[in-house]
Amino acid sequence: MDDEKRLMNNNKENHVANADKEVNAGYVITDRLTVGNSEFVIGQNENAPAKFVTWKCTKGEKNYYWGHYCKDRLTALEDLCNRALDEIHYLKSYKQEKENIEKKAQRVEKKCEPVR
């Protein structure tokens, strides 16, 4: 009977420990970077052929997509950083483009104002 209780307690402890971990497709999420409305994560699964993966998802959601699978952690970490940097560059260029469009619109408005 003591062995049964010990086994049940161990199962409860494992469940609580796993409840704290975020898992996607069998990979435990170990790292996360947020850039704007996007998040990039590393997942690890020691039993998978590719032990590491990086995914992208929308901030606050758990719908991971565009997985890049890697055999080692350093490659996965490099990929995570590169993906985050690509997103930063995209957001900076989008912001610059938006500012240029606004400046052009302001110049057009000034040209169309009546002379008094």
PDB file of C-alpha atoms in Angstrom:
ATOM      1  CA  MET A   1       0.000   0.000   0.000  1.00  0.00           C
ATOM      2  CA  ASP A   2       2.859   2.396   0.770  1.00  0.00           C
ATOM      3  CA  ASP A   3       4.280   1.795  -2.712  1.00  0.00           C
ATOM      4  CA  GLU A   4       0.926   2.710  -4.277  1.00  0.00           C
ATOM      5  CA  LYS A   5       0.749   5.968  -2.295  1.00  0.00           C
ATOM      6  CA  ARG A   6       4.353   6.800  -3.210  1.00  0.00           C
ATOM      7  CA  LEU A   7       3.614   6.141  -6.892  1.00  0.00           C
ATOM      8  CA  MET A   8       0.476   8.311  -6.782  1.00  0.00           C
ATOM      9  CA  ASN A   9       2.392  11.145  -5.089  1.00  0.00           C
ATOM     10  CA  ASN A  10       5.157  10.917  -7.702  1.00  0.00           C
ATOM     11  CA  ASN A  11       2.572  11.085 -10.500  1.00  0.00           C
ATOM     12  CA  LYS A  12       0.986  14.170  -8.900  1.00  0.00           C
ATOM     13  CA  GLU A  13       4.394  15.870  -8.557  1.00  0.00           C
ATOM     14  CA  ASN A  14       5.254  15.094 -12.200  1.00  0.00           C
ATOM     15  CA  HIS A  15       1.898  16.445 -13.351  1.00  0.00           C
ATOM     16  CA  VAL A  16       2.399  19.699 -11.422  1.00  0.00           C
ATOM     17  CA  ALA A  17       5.951  20.072 -12.798  1.00  0.00           C
ATOM     18  CA  ASN A  18       4.710  19.462 -16.349  1.00  0.00           C
ATOM     19  CA  ALA A  19       1.779  21.841 -15.850  1.00  0.00           C
ATOM     20  CA  ASP A  20       4.291  24.680 -15.415  1.00  0.00           C
ATOM     21  CA  LYS A  21       5.987  23.834 -18.697  1.00  0.00           C
ATOM     22  CA  GLU A  22       4.595  24.943 -22.022  1.00  0.00           C
ATOM     23  CA  VAL A  23       4.649  22.138 -24.589  1.00  0.00           C
ATOM     24  CA  ASN A  24       3.938  22.260 -28.320  1.00  0.00           C
ATOM     25  CA  ALA A  25       4.054  19.171 -30.564  1.00  0.00           C
ATOM     26  CA  GLY A  26       6.059  17.307 -27.929  1.00  0.00           C
ATOM     27  CA  TYR A  27       8.644  20.102 -27.587  1.00  0.00           C
ATOM     28  CA  VAL A  28       9.047  21.935 -24.259  1.00  0.00           C
ATOM     29  CA  ILE A  29       9.300  25.698 -24.823  1.00  0.00           C
ATOM     30  CA  THR A  30      12.571  26.789 -23.216  1.00  0.00           C
ATOM     31  CA  ASP A  31      13.159  30.302 -24.558  1.00  0.00           C
ATOM     32  CA  ARG A  32      11.028  33.166 -25.850  1.00  0.00           C
ATOM     33  CA  LEU A  33      11.733  36.508 -27.539  1.00  0.00           C
ATOM     34  CA  THR A  34       9.010  39.089 -28.202  1.00  0.00           C
ATOM     35  CA  VAL A  35       9.318  41.625 -31.016  1.00  0.00           C
ATOM     36  CA  GLY A  36       6.294  43.828 -31.601  1.00  0.00           C
ATOM     37  CA  ASN A  37       3.253  41.562 -31.915  1.00  0.00           C
ATOM     38  CA  SER A  38       5.346  38.481 -32.702  1.00  0.00           C
ATOM     39  CA  GLU A  39       6.996  35.946 -30.451  1.00  0.00           C
ATOM     40  CA  PHE A  40       9.780  33.557 -31.350  1.00  0.00           C
ATOM     41  CA  VAL A  41      10.378  30.474 -29.224  1.00  0.00           C
ATOM     42  CA  ILE A  42      12.761  27.543 -28.901  1.00  0.00           C
ATOM     43  CA  GLY A  43      11.316  24.120 -28.204  1.00  0.00           C
ATOM     44  CA  GLN A  44      13.312  21.115 -27.021  1.00  0.00           C
ATOM     45  CA  ASN A  45      12.472  17.408 -27.313  1.00  0.00           C
ATOM     46  CA  GLU A  46      15.277  14.988 -26.454  1.00  0.00           C
ATOM     47  CA  ASN A  47      13.402  12.108 -28.118  1.00  0.00           C
ATOM     48  CA  ALA A  48      12.918  13.785 -31.506  1.00  0.00           C
ATOM     49  CA  PRO A  49      15.313  13.378 -34.462  1.00  0.00           C
ATOM     50  CA  ALA A  50      15.734  17.173 -34.445  1.00  0.00           C
ATOM     51  CA  LYS A  51      16.014  17.917 -30.748  1.00  0.00           C
ATOM     52  CA  PHE A  52      15.339  21.661 -31.122  1.00  0.00           C
ATOM     53  CA  VAL A  53      12.910  23.826 -33.058  1.00  0.00           C
ATOM     54  CA  THR A  54      12.215  27.534 -33.361  1.00  0.00           C
ATOM     55  CA  TRP A  55       8.688  28.728 -34.058  1.00  0.00           C
ATOM     56  CA  LYS A  56       6.945  32.021 -34.608  1.00  0.00           C
ATOM     57  CA  CYS A  57       3.574  32.907 -33.104  1.00  0.00           C
ATOM     58  CA  THR A  58       1.427  35.953 -32.515  1.00  0.00           C
ATOM     59  CA  LYS A  59       2.081  37.511 -29.106  1.00  0.00           C
ATOM     60  CA  GLY A  60      -0.229  36.069 -26.463  1.00  0.00           C
ATOM     61  CA  GLU A  61      -1.363  33.155 -28.623  1.00  0.00           C
ATOM     62  CA  LYS A  62      -0.139  29.573 -28.647  1.00  0.00           C
ATOM     63  CA  ASN A  63      -0.557  28.932 -32.382  1.00  0.00           C
ATOM     64  CA  TYR A  64       3.027  28.172 -33.409  1.00  0.00           C
ATOM     65  CA  TYR A  65       4.010  28.095 -37.081  1.00  0.00           C
ATOM     66  CA  TRP A  66       6.992  28.212 -39.462  1.00  0.00           C
ATOM     67  CA  GLY A  67       9.104  25.740 -37.529  1.00  0.00           C
ATOM     68  CA  HIS A  68      12.831  25.623 -38.152  1.00  0.00           C
ATOM     69  CA  TYR A  69      14.218  22.318 -36.852  1.00  0.00           C
ATOM     70  CA  CYS A  70      17.775  22.045 -35.512  1.00  0.00           C
ATOM     71  CA  LYS A  71      19.996  19.282 -34.154  1.00  0.00           C
ATOM     72  CA  ASP A  72      21.752  21.385 -31.483  1.00  0.00           C
ATOM     73  CA  ARG A  73      20.901  24.202 -29.075  1.00  0.00           C
ATOM     74  CA  LEU A  74      23.435  26.728 -30.382  1.00  0.00           C
ATOM     75  CA  THR A  75      22.034  26.493 -33.903  1.00  0.00           C
ATOM     76  CA  ALA A  76      18.522  26.905 -32.512  1.00  0.00           C
ATOM     77  CA  LEU A  77      19.593  29.913 -30.447  1.00  0.00           C
ATOM     78  CA  GLU A  78      21.252  31.493 -33.475  1.00  0.00           C
ATOM     79  CA  ASP A  79      18.097  30.894 -35.536  1.00  0.00           C
ATOM     80  CA  LEU A  80      15.909  32.399 -32.782  1.00  0.00           C
ATOM     81  CA  CYS A  81      18.061  35.538 -32.701  1.00  0.00           C
ATOM     82  CA  ASN A  82      18.157  35.826 -36.508  1.00  0.00           C
ATOM     83  CA  ARG A  83      14.389  35.483 -36.746  1.00  0.00           C
ATOM     84  CA  ALA A  84      13.914  38.159 -34.091  1.00  0.00           C
ATOM     85  CA  LEU A  85      16.398  40.462 -35.869  1.00  0.00           C
ATOM     86  CA  ASP A  86      14.594  39.922 -39.191  1.00  0.00           C
ATOM     87  CA  GLU A  87      11.350  40.989 -37.510  1.00  0.00           C
ATOM     88  CA  ILE A  88      13.045  44.064 -36.027  1.00  0.00           C
ATOM     89  CA  HIS A  89      14.393  45.049 -39.468  1.00  0.00           C
ATOM     90  CA  TYR A  90      10.960  44.518 -41.011  1.00  0.00           C
ATOM     91  CA  LEU A  91       9.258  46.678 -38.362  1.00  0.00           C
ATOM     92  CA  LYS A  92      11.863  49.437 -38.745  1.00  0.00           C
ATOM     93  CA  SER A  93      11.466  49.517 -42.535  1.00  0.00           C
ATOM     94  CA  TYR A  94       7.661  49.450 -42.203  1.00  0.00           C
ATOM     95  CA  LYS A  95       7.811  52.386 -39.770  1.00  0.00           C
ATOM     96  CA  GLN A  96      10.122  54.333 -42.103  1.00  0.00           C
ATOM     97  CA  GLU A  97       7.871  53.666 -45.095  1.00  0.00           C
ATOM     98  CA  LYS A  98       4.819  54.796 -43.126  1.00  0.00           C
ATOM     99  CA  GLU A  99       6.606  58.001 -42.076  1.00  0.00           C
ATOM    100  CA  ASN A 100       7.594  58.718 -45.695  1.00  0.00           C
ATOM    101  CA  ILE A 101       3.989  58.286 -46.848  1.00  0.00           C
ATOM    102  CA  GLU A 102       2.788  60.658 -44.109  1.00  0.00           C
ATOM    103  CA  LYS A 103       5.393  63.272 -45.084  1.00  0.00           C
ATOM    104  CA  LYS A 104       4.330  63.071 -48.737  1.00  0.00           C
ATOM    105  CA  ALA A 105       0.691  63.457 -47.716  1.00  0.00           C
ATOM    106  CA  GLN A 106       1.546  66.551 -45.660  1.00  0.00           C
ATOM    107  CA  ARG A 107       3.393  68.110 -48.624  1.00  0.00           C
ATOM    108  CA  VAL A 108       0.397  67.491 -50.888  1.00  0.00           C
ATOM    109  CA  GLU A 109      -1.929  69.091 -48.338  1.00  0.00           C
ATOM    110  CA  LYS A 110       0.285  72.191 -48.118  1.00  0.00           C
ATOM    111  CA  LYS A 111       0.371  72.546 -51.934  1.00  0.00           C
ATOM    112  CA  CYS A 112      -3.416  72.359 -52.082  1.00  0.00           C
ATOM    113  CA  GLU A 113      -4.038  75.057 -49.466  1.00  0.00           C
ATOM    114  CA  PRO A 114      -5.452  78.279 -50.939  1.00  0.00           C
ATOM    115  CA  VAL A 115      -3.179  81.325 -50.928  1.00  0.00           C
ATOM    116  CA  ARG A 116      -4.528  84.198 -48.839  1.00  0.00           C
TER     117      ARG A 116
END
